[in-house]
Each structure stands twice: as C-alpha cells, then as structure tokens.
PDB file of C-alpha atoms in Angstrom:
ATOM      1  CA  UNK A   1      18.179 -10.640  -0.851  1.00  0.00           C
ATOM      2  CA  UNK A   2      16.004 -10.022   2.548  1.00  0.00           C
ATOM      3  CA  UNK A   3      14.271  -7.359   0.220  1.00  0.00           C
ATOM      4  CA  UNK A   4      12.160  -4.731   3.553  1.00  0.00           C
ATOM      5  CA  UNK A   5      12.630  -5.512   6.727  1.00  0.00           C
ATOM      6  CA  UNK A   6      11.034  -4.040   9.387  1.00  0.00           C
ATOM      7  CA  UNK A   7      11.971  -4.052  13.256  1.00  0.00           C
ATOM      8  CA  UNK A   8      10.527  -4.587  15.887  1.00  0.00           C
ATOM      9  CA  UNK A   9       7.618  -6.449  15.243  1.00  0.00           C
ATOM     10  CA  UNK A  10       5.366  -5.881  17.908  1.00  0.00           C
ATOM     11  CA  UNK A  11       5.891  -3.172  20.320  1.00  0.00           C
ATOM     12  CA  UNK A  12       3.761  -1.473  23.407  1.00  0.00           C
ATOM     13  CA  UNK A  13       4.423   2.092  24.655  1.00  0.00           C
ATOM     14  CA  UNK A  14       3.031   4.050  27.083  1.00  0.00           C
ATOM     15  CA  UNK A  15       1.613   6.945  26.774  1.00  0.00           C
ATOM     16  CA  UNK A  16       4.124   9.735  26.335  1.00  0.00           C
ATOM     17  CA  UNK A  17       7.135   7.388  25.336  1.00  0.00           C
ATOM     18  CA  UNK A  18       9.095   7.823  21.954  1.00  0.00           C
ATOM     19  CA  UNK A  19      10.071   5.486  20.092  1.00  0.00           C
ATOM     20  CA  UNK A  20      12.024   4.399  16.531  1.00  0.00           C
ATOM     21  CA  UNK A  21      10.521   2.399  14.068  1.00  0.00           C
ATOM     22  CA  UNK A  22      13.292   0.683  11.839  1.00  0.00           C
ATOM     23  CA  UNK A  23      13.272  -0.201   8.423  1.00  0.00           C
ATOM     24  CA  UNK A  24      16.287  -1.196   5.586  1.00  0.00           C
ATOM     25  CA  UNK A  25      15.988  -2.508   2.498  1.00  0.00           C
ATOM     26  CA  UNK A  26      18.851  -4.066   0.082  1.00  0.00           C
ATOM     27  CA  UNK A  27      17.552  -3.747  -2.909  1.00  0.00           C
ATOM     28  CA  UNK A  28      18.930  -0.323  -3.715  1.00  0.00           C
ATOM     29  CA  UNK A  29      15.646   1.768  -4.331  1.00  0.00           C
ATOM     30  CA  UNK A  30      15.789   5.727  -3.818  1.00  0.00           C
ATOM     31  CA  UNK A  31      12.302   5.816  -3.000  1.00  0.00           C
ATOM     32  CA  UNK A  32      10.786   4.943   0.142  1.00  0.00           C
ATOM     33  CA  UNK A  33       7.744   5.277   2.316  1.00  0.00           C
ATOM     34  CA  UNK A  34       6.009   5.064   5.638  1.00  0.00           C
ATOM     35  CA  UNK A  35       2.544   4.137   5.864  1.00  0.00           C
ATOM     36  CA  UNK A  36      -0.504   3.331   8.897  1.00  0.00           C
ATOM     37  CA  UNK A  37      -2.614   0.831   8.341  1.00  0.00           C
ATOM     38  CA  UNK A  38      -5.817   1.439  10.618  1.00  0.00           C
ATOM     39  CA  UNK A  39      -8.028  -1.621  11.578  1.00  0.00           C
ATOM     40  CA  UNK A  40     -10.388  -1.912   8.374  1.00  0.00           C
ATOM     41  CA  UNK A  41      -8.743   0.719   6.556  1.00  0.00           C
ATOM     42  CA  UNK A  42      -6.207   1.311   3.742  1.00  0.00           C
ATOM     43  CA  UNK A  43      -2.923   2.194   3.920  1.00  0.00           C
ATOM     44  CA  UNK A  44      -2.387   6.317   5.031  1.00  0.00           C
ATOM     45  CA  UNK A  45       1.235   7.957   3.901  1.00  0.00           C
ATOM     46  CA  UNK A  46       2.999   9.307   6.986  1.00  0.00           C
ATOM     47  CA  UNK A  47       6.435  10.308   5.342  1.00  0.00           C
ATOM     48  CA  UNK A  48       8.220   9.722   2.121  1.00  0.00           C
ATOM     49  CA  UNK A  49      11.789  10.085   0.853  1.00  0.00           C
ATOM     50  CA  UNK A  50      13.454  10.363  -2.762  1.00  0.00           C
ATOM     51  CA  UNK A  51      16.918  10.086  -1.851  1.00  0.00           C
ATOM     52  CA  UNK A  52      19.241  10.193   0.808  1.00  0.00           C
ATOM     53  CA  UNK A  53      18.892  13.386   2.503  1.00  0.00           C
ATOM     54  CA  UNK A  54      15.693  14.186   0.866  1.00  0.00           C
ATOM     55  CA  UNK A  55      12.287  13.627   2.863  1.00  0.00           C
ATOM     56  CA  UNK A  56       8.642  15.221   2.374  1.00  0.00           C
ATOM     57  CA  UNK A  57       5.620  15.012   4.454  1.00  0.00           C
ATOM     58  CA  UNK A  58       2.886  12.270   3.404  1.00  0.00           C
ATOM     59  CA  UNK A  59      -0.918  12.970   4.428  1.00  0.00           C
ATOM     60  CA  UNK A  60      -0.319  11.992   8.104  1.00  0.00           C
ATOM     61  CA  UNK A  61       2.801  13.481   8.909  1.00  0.00           C
ATOM     62  CA  UNK A  62       1.814  14.614  12.674  1.00  0.00           C
ATOM     63  CA  UNK A  63       3.610  13.137  15.505  1.00  0.00           C
ATOM     64  CA  UNK A  64       6.509  11.628  13.349  1.00  0.00           C
ATOM     65  CA  UNK A  65       9.865  12.829  12.208  1.00  0.00           C
ATOM     66  CA  UNK A  66      11.932  10.735   9.793  1.00  0.00           C
ATOM     67  CA  UNK A  67      15.795  10.895   8.746  1.00  0.00           C
ATOM     68  CA  UNK A  68      17.337   9.187   5.509  1.00  0.00           C
ATOM     69  CA  UNK A  69      20.786   9.256   5.822  1.00  0.00           C
ATOM     70  CA  UNK A  70      21.523   6.061   3.167  1.00  0.00           C
ATOM     71  CA  UNK A  71      19.984   4.780   0.717  1.00  0.00           C
ATOM     72  CA  UNK A  72      19.449   1.935   2.654  1.00  0.00           C
ATOM     73  CA  UNK A  73      17.639   3.059   6.284  1.00  0.00           C
ATOM     74  CA  UNK A  74      14.431   5.016   6.660  1.00  0.00           C
ATOM     75  CA  UNK A  75      13.913   5.223   9.987  1.00  0.00           C
ATOM     76  CA  UNK A  76      10.304   6.737  11.659  1.00  0.00           C
ATOM     77  CA  UNK A  77      10.504   8.233  14.877  1.00  0.00           C
ATOM     78  CA  UNK A  78       7.110   8.517  17.313  1.00  0.00           C
ATOM     79  CA  UNK A  79       7.839  11.442  19.841  1.00  0.00           C
ATOM     80  CA  UNK A  80       5.073  11.347  22.953  1.00  0.00           C
ATOM     81  CA  UNK A  81       3.411   8.792  21.868  1.00  0.00           C
ATOM     82  CA  UNK A  82      -0.743   8.842  21.636  1.00  0.00           C
ATOM     83  CA  UNK A  83      -3.223   6.113  21.596  1.00  0.00           C
ATOM     84  CA  UNK A  84      -4.478   7.580  18.152  1.00  0.00           C
ATOM     85  CA  UNK A  85      -0.865   6.363  16.630  1.00  0.00           C
ATOM     86  CA  UNK A  86      -1.956   2.781  17.674  1.00  0.00           C
ATOM     87  CA  UNK A  87      -2.002   1.136  14.388  1.00  0.00           C
ATOM     88  CA  UNK A  88       0.142  -1.269  11.871  1.00  0.00           C
ATOM     89  CA  UNK A  89       3.374   0.740  10.592  1.00  0.00           C
ATOM     90  CA  UNK A  90       3.854  -0.525   6.894  1.00  0.00           C
ATOM     91  CA  UNK A  91       7.615   0.532   5.276  1.00  0.00           C
ATOM     92  CA  UNK A  92       7.991   0.227   1.246  1.00  0.00           C
ATOM     93  CA  UNK A  93      10.400   0.823  -1.178  1.00  0.00           C
ATOM     94  CA  UNK A  94      10.485   1.567  -5.093  1.00  0.00           C
ATOM     95  CA  UNK A  95      12.605   2.447  -7.840  1.00  0.00           C
ATOM     96  CA  UNK A  96      11.590   5.735  -9.235  1.00  0.00           C
ATOM     97  CA  UNK A  97       8.666   6.185 -11.463  1.00  0.00           C
ATOM     98  CA  UNK A  98      10.079   4.802 -14.994  1.00  0.00           C
ATOM     99  CA  UNK A  99       6.976   4.740 -17.560  1.00  0.00           C
ATOM    100  CA  UNK A 100       5.041   1.796 -16.960  1.00  0.00           C
ATOM    101  CA  UNK A 101       3.540   1.199 -13.872  1.00  0.00           C
ATOM    102  CA  UNK A 102       5.037  -2.443 -12.624  1.00  0.00           C
ATOM    103  CA  UNK A 103       8.267  -0.164 -13.004  1.00  0.00           C
ATOM    104  CA  UNK A 104       6.779   1.446  -9.756  1.00  0.00           C
ATOM    105  CA  UNK A 105       6.002  -0.997  -7.762  1.00  0.00           C
ATOM    106  CA  UNK A 106       6.395  -0.698  -4.042  1.00  0.00           C
ATOM    107  CA  UNK A 107       7.659  -3.185  -2.254  1.00  0.00           C
ATOM    108  CA  UNK A 108       6.248  -3.375   1.087  1.00  0.00           C
ATOM    109  CA  UNK A 109       8.164  -4.672   4.833  1.00  0.00           C
ATOM    110  CA  UNK A 110       6.240  -6.805   7.118  1.00  0.00           C
ATOM    111  CA  UNK A 111       4.822  -4.398   9.253  1.00  0.00           C
ATOM    112  CA  UNK A 112       5.082  -3.196  12.987  1.00  0.00           C
ATOM    113  CA  UNK A 113       2.511  -3.798  15.303  1.00  0.00           C
ATOM    114  CA  UNK A 114       2.407  -0.945  17.616  1.00  0.00           C
ATOM    115  CA  UNK A 115      -0.109  -0.262  20.870  1.00  0.00           C
ATOM    116  CA  UNK A 116      -0.404   2.819  22.290  1.00  0.00           C
ATOM    117  CA  UNK A 117      -1.679   2.437  26.304  1.00  0.00           C
TER     118      UNK A 117
ATOM    119  CA  UNK B   1     -15.529  12.489  -1.627  1.00  0.00           C
ATOM    120  CA  UNK B   2     -13.204   9.783  -0.998  1.00  0.00           C
ATOM    121  CA  UNK B   3     -10.355   9.513  -3.383  1.00  0.00           C
ATOM    122  CA  UNK B   4     -10.333   5.988  -4.155  1.00  0.00           C
ATOM    123  CA  UNK B   5     -13.404   4.546  -3.425  1.00  0.00           C
ATOM    124  CA  UNK B   6     -14.444   0.470  -2.592  1.00  0.00           C
ATOM    125  CA  UNK B   7     -16.822  -1.292  -1.118  1.00  0.00           C
ATOM    126  CA  UNK B   8     -15.780  -2.721   1.716  1.00  0.00           C
ATOM    127  CA  UNK B   9     -17.632  -6.485   1.694  1.00  0.00           C
ATOM    128  CA  UNK B  10     -17.213  -8.765   2.127  1.00  0.00           C
ATOM    129  CA  UNK B  11     -17.694 -10.027  -1.045  1.00  0.00           C
ATOM    130  CA  UNK B  12     -18.551 -14.207  -0.950  1.00  0.00           C
ATOM    131  CA  UNK B  13     -17.739 -16.156  -4.068  1.00  0.00           C
ATOM    132  CA  UNK B  14     -18.157 -20.048  -4.812  1.00  0.00           C
ATOM    133  CA  UNK B  15     -14.188 -21.646  -5.264  1.00  0.00           C
ATOM    134  CA  UNK B  16     -14.286 -21.600  -9.176  1.00  0.00           C
ATOM    135  CA  UNK B  17     -16.489 -18.638 -10.023  1.00  0.00           C
ATOM    136  CA  UNK B  18     -15.585 -14.894 -11.105  1.00  0.00           C
ATOM    137  CA  UNK B  19     -15.074 -12.734  -8.479  1.00  0.00           C
ATOM    138  CA  UNK B  20     -15.385  -8.916  -9.520  1.00  0.00           C
ATOM    139  CA  UNK B  21     -13.470  -6.206  -6.737  1.00  0.00           C
ATOM    140  CA  UNK B  22     -14.444  -2.876  -8.386  1.00  0.00           C
ATOM    141  CA  UNK B  23     -12.968   0.674  -7.541  1.00  0.00           C
ATOM    142  CA  UNK B  24     -13.600   4.276  -8.442  1.00  0.00           C
ATOM    143  CA  UNK B  25     -11.185   7.143  -8.057  1.00  0.00           C
ATOM    144  CA  UNK B  26     -12.336  11.063  -7.699  1.00  0.00           C
ATOM    145  CA  UNK B  27      -8.931  12.918  -9.406  1.00  0.00           C
ATOM    146  CA  UNK B  28      -9.459  12.391 -13.759  1.00  0.00           C
ATOM    147  CA  UNK B  29      -5.683  12.648 -14.246  1.00  0.00           C
ATOM    148  CA  UNK B  30      -4.783  10.078 -12.603  1.00  0.00           C
ATOM    149  CA  UNK B  31      -2.602   7.830 -14.996  1.00  0.00           C
ATOM    150  CA  UNK B  32      -1.336   4.392 -12.870  1.00  0.00           C
ATOM    151  CA  UNK B  33      -3.487   1.796 -11.320  1.00  0.00           C
ATOM    152  CA  UNK B  34      -2.828  -0.356  -8.829  1.00  0.00           C
ATOM    153  CA  UNK B  35      -3.924  -3.594  -6.835  1.00  0.00           C
ATOM    154  CA  UNK B  36      -2.326  -5.222  -4.462  1.00  0.00           C
ATOM    155  CA  UNK B  37      -3.675  -8.533  -2.382  1.00  0.00           C
ATOM    156  CA  UNK B  38      -3.458  -8.366   1.578  1.00  0.00           C
ATOM    157  CA  UNK B  39      -3.340 -11.537   3.427  1.00  0.00           C
ATOM    158  CA  UNK B  40      -4.999 -11.298   7.511  1.00  0.00           C
ATOM    159  CA  UNK B  41      -1.595  -9.764   9.100  1.00  0.00           C
ATOM    160  CA  UNK B  42       0.452  -9.750   6.354  1.00  0.00           C
ATOM    161  CA  UNK B  43       1.723  -6.729   4.310  1.00  0.00           C
ATOM    162  CA  UNK B  44       0.459  -5.798   0.581  1.00  0.00           C
ATOM    163  CA  UNK B  45       1.504  -7.646  -2.794  1.00  0.00           C
ATOM    164  CA  UNK B  46       1.258  -6.194  -5.530  1.00  0.00           C
ATOM    165  CA  UNK B  47      -0.611  -8.387  -8.120  1.00  0.00           C
ATOM    166  CA  UNK B  48      -1.863  -5.921 -11.221  1.00  0.00           C
ATOM    167  CA  UNK B  49      -1.183  -2.668 -12.319  1.00  0.00           C
ATOM    168  CA  UNK B  50      -2.987  -0.842 -14.981  1.00  0.00           C
ATOM    169  CA  UNK B  51      -2.527   2.489 -17.010  1.00  0.00           C
ATOM    170  CA  UNK B  52      -4.094   2.618 -20.499  1.00  0.00           C
ATOM    171  CA  UNK B  53      -7.589   1.961 -21.399  1.00  0.00           C
ATOM    172  CA  UNK B  54      -9.365  -1.614 -21.267  1.00  0.00           C
ATOM    173  CA  UNK B  55      -7.858  -4.932 -20.181  1.00  0.00           C
ATOM    174  CA  UNK B  56      -4.698  -6.369 -18.918  1.00  0.00           C
ATOM    175  CA  UNK B  57      -4.604 -10.130 -17.903  1.00  0.00           C
ATOM    176  CA  UNK B  58      -2.491 -11.995 -16.506  1.00  0.00           C
ATOM    177  CA  UNK B  59      -3.078 -15.449 -15.405  1.00  0.00           C
ATOM    178  CA  UNK B  60      -6.333 -15.714 -13.987  1.00  0.00           C
ATOM    179  CA  UNK B  61      -6.382 -12.078 -12.910  1.00  0.00           C
ATOM    180  CA  UNK B  62      -7.714  -9.180 -15.275  1.00  0.00           C
ATOM    181  CA  UNK B  63      -7.880  -5.436 -14.692  1.00  0.00           C
ATOM    182  CA  UNK B  64      -9.728  -3.305 -16.210  1.00  0.00           C
ATOM    183  CA  UNK B  65      -9.501   0.525 -16.941  1.00  0.00           C
ATOM    184  CA  UNK B  66     -11.985   3.353 -17.839  1.00  0.00           C
ATOM    185  CA  UNK B  67     -10.872   6.803 -17.690  1.00  0.00           C
ATOM    186  CA  UNK B  68     -13.591   8.366 -18.792  1.00  0.00           C
ATOM    187  CA  UNK B  69     -16.088   6.780 -16.214  1.00  0.00           C
ATOM    188  CA  UNK B  70     -13.014   6.445 -13.432  1.00  0.00           C
ATOM    189  CA  UNK B  71     -13.197   3.423 -12.277  1.00  0.00           C
ATOM    190  CA  UNK B  72     -10.993   0.329 -12.270  1.00  0.00           C
ATOM    191  CA  UNK B  73     -11.828  -3.227 -11.636  1.00  0.00           C
ATOM    192  CA  UNK B  74     -10.333  -6.517 -10.904  1.00  0.00           C
ATOM    193  CA  UNK B  75     -11.596  -9.682 -12.253  1.00  0.00           C
ATOM    194  CA  UNK B  76     -10.163 -13.484 -10.489  1.00  0.00           C
ATOM    195  CA  UNK B  77     -11.298 -16.310 -12.653  1.00  0.00           C
ATOM    196  CA  UNK B  78     -11.376 -19.516 -11.430  1.00  0.00           C
ATOM    197  CA  UNK B  79     -11.512 -18.361  -7.832  1.00  0.00           C
ATOM    198  CA  UNK B  80      -9.826 -20.589  -5.089  1.00  0.00           C
ATOM    199  CA  UNK B  81      -9.950 -20.373  -1.635  1.00  0.00           C
ATOM    200  CA  UNK B  82      -6.055 -19.117  -1.367  1.00  0.00           C
ATOM    201  CA  UNK B  83      -7.891 -16.212  -2.887  1.00  0.00           C
ATOM    202  CA  UNK B  84      -9.252 -15.238   0.060  1.00  0.00           C
ATOM    203  CA  UNK B  85      -8.062 -11.598   1.250  1.00  0.00           C
ATOM    204  CA  UNK B  86      -8.175  -8.087   0.764  1.00  0.00           C
ATOM    205  CA  UNK B  87      -7.570  -6.204  -2.215  1.00  0.00           C
ATOM    206  CA  UNK B  88      -6.753  -3.140  -2.298  1.00  0.00           C
ATOM    207  CA  UNK B  89      -7.048  -0.418  -5.119  1.00  0.00           C
ATOM    208  CA  UNK B  90      -4.391   1.871  -5.433  1.00  0.00           C
ATOM    209  CA  UNK B  91      -3.652   5.169  -7.510  1.00  0.00           C
ATOM    210  CA  UNK B  92      -1.236   7.593  -8.216  1.00  0.00           C
ATOM    211  CA  UNK B  93      -2.815  11.138  -8.521  1.00  0.00           C
ATOM    212  CA  UNK B  94      -1.149  13.406 -11.250  1.00  0.00           C
ATOM    213  CA  UNK B  95      -0.208  15.969  -8.337  1.00  0.00           C
ATOM    214  CA  UNK B  96       3.031  15.919  -6.472  1.00  0.00           C
ATOM    215  CA  UNK B  97       5.701  13.923  -6.881  1.00  0.00           C
ATOM    216  CA  UNK B  98       7.655  10.853  -5.228  1.00  0.00           C
ATOM    217  CA  UNK B  99       5.706   8.112  -6.810  1.00  0.00           C
ATOM    218  CA  UNK B 100       3.044   8.627  -3.906  1.00  0.00           C
ATOM    219  CA  UNK B 101       0.061   5.889  -4.188  1.00  0.00           C
ATOM    220  CA  UNK B 102      -3.373   6.878  -2.257  1.00  0.00           C
ATOM    221  CA  UNK B 103      -5.418   3.428  -1.660  1.00  0.00           C
ATOM    222  CA  UNK B 104      -8.742   3.059  -1.231  1.00  0.00           C
ATOM    223  CA  UNK B 105     -10.068   0.798   1.885  1.00  0.00           C
ATOM    224  CA  UNK B 106     -10.058  -2.508   0.336  1.00  0.00           C
ATOM    225  CA  UNK B 107     -12.769  -5.020  -0.717  1.00  0.00           C
ATOM    226  CA  UNK B 108     -12.352  -8.388   1.739  1.00  0.00           C
ATOM    227  CA  UNK B 109     -12.998 -11.606  -0.651  1.00  0.00           C
ATOM    228  CA  UNK B 110     -14.027 -14.473   0.662  1.00  0.00           C
ATOM    229  CA  UNK B 111     -13.756 -17.799  -1.340  1.00  0.00           C
ATOM    230  CA  UNK B 112     -15.996 -20.353  -0.328  1.00  0.00           C
ATOM    231  CA  UNK B 113     -15.923 -24.339  -1.047  1.00  0.00           C
TER     232      UNK B 113
END
C-alpha cells in the first residue's frame, strides 16, 4: 500500500494563479482531510470529507475549494492564489470513528510545500 | 483562549533522560487525545492515543490524561537523539462530526548527546 500520496511536492505560484493539489489514498478510508501548516504552527483544518460526494468546511476554508467524486481522491483547489496561502499542505485520511481513539488514527501524506509570490 | 495549548520549547534533555511534554485543552467535553511526532520537513505520525483518565504505556512512551484538570502529557523514557522532533498534541472536540482534530502548535524536543 502506498498510503496517502500527494502531488506535487513543491510548487511556486504567482499571485492570482490557480492550481489543484492532488491527494489519493489506497486504504479505502471514508474520511479525508486537508490541513495547512504555517512555520512554527500546528495544523489547521481547511476542508474535510466523510465520503464520496460529501464535503464540509473546516477552520480556514476561505480561498479554497474541494470535491470528492471517489473514495480514493480528494483534490484541493486554490483559486486566485495569495501570499497568505504560502504554507505546507497536508492531506490525511482515516476510518470513521469507532470507539477506541486508535481506530480514529489519521494517516498523513508527505505534504505539498506551496509558495505564492 | 487557544483550544489546545503547548509550550513551543525547545525542550532540551540529555540522552537517556525522561522528556516530559504537556498539553492543555479548553473544551471540557473532549474525549479523544493524540500525540503526533513530526520530524523537520516531514508529515506528522501518530505515536500515542488516550481517552481514559490515567496512564497508557507503549514502549518508551507514556501518555497521561487528567480530564478534571484538562491536560494531557507525554513522557518519553530513555530519550534518544532520534526522538528529537516536534510533538503535536491533538484533540477531538465534542462538537461537530467528521472525526476532526484540533492541533496545538507543537513542542520542539531536542535530545542532546
């Protein structure tokens, strides 16, 4: 199993450009998440999905969009990139919560480092 | 008040010592608590989870939970240089769905030879 994969690893965008960050998982997880991590900070949830066709906003959704057409894929779209979106983006996935917290483990992808200039 | 608070550190301990990392949370109804380790430039990986008051041990790691005082801690015994990383405390708050995690800002641990 590859786990959670993300592409690209690095990207530099100009202000106003758009791009899609790709995320794929092969663990048949229903739940998927997008986080951003700014330097020296914890992770903040952007969007999440509890299954194909179902998405919801997290803590910092402005400037982003998501879609979930399959169980495996959860792309994150940046429209009109701004310097404030310079960050490291992590995608994660998990099973639905089932009692013990260990069953709620979120598995993270390697991240995409995005710079907006 | 931040939902999950951690001392940013760095916390420096000598090799072989016990490292103690602390985390407090604001939402009294939170039920699930996690410690993630994050090496520089890498993604977080889960090392401990706990949901009952008391201690939970796994190898050199012990998680401690005190819901009355709203804190959770992580002890690392016999600290090794390979334990040098940032440790993120995460909580699932009682409101909302989606198994969402709220993270602290992390404590940087340095284990010195």
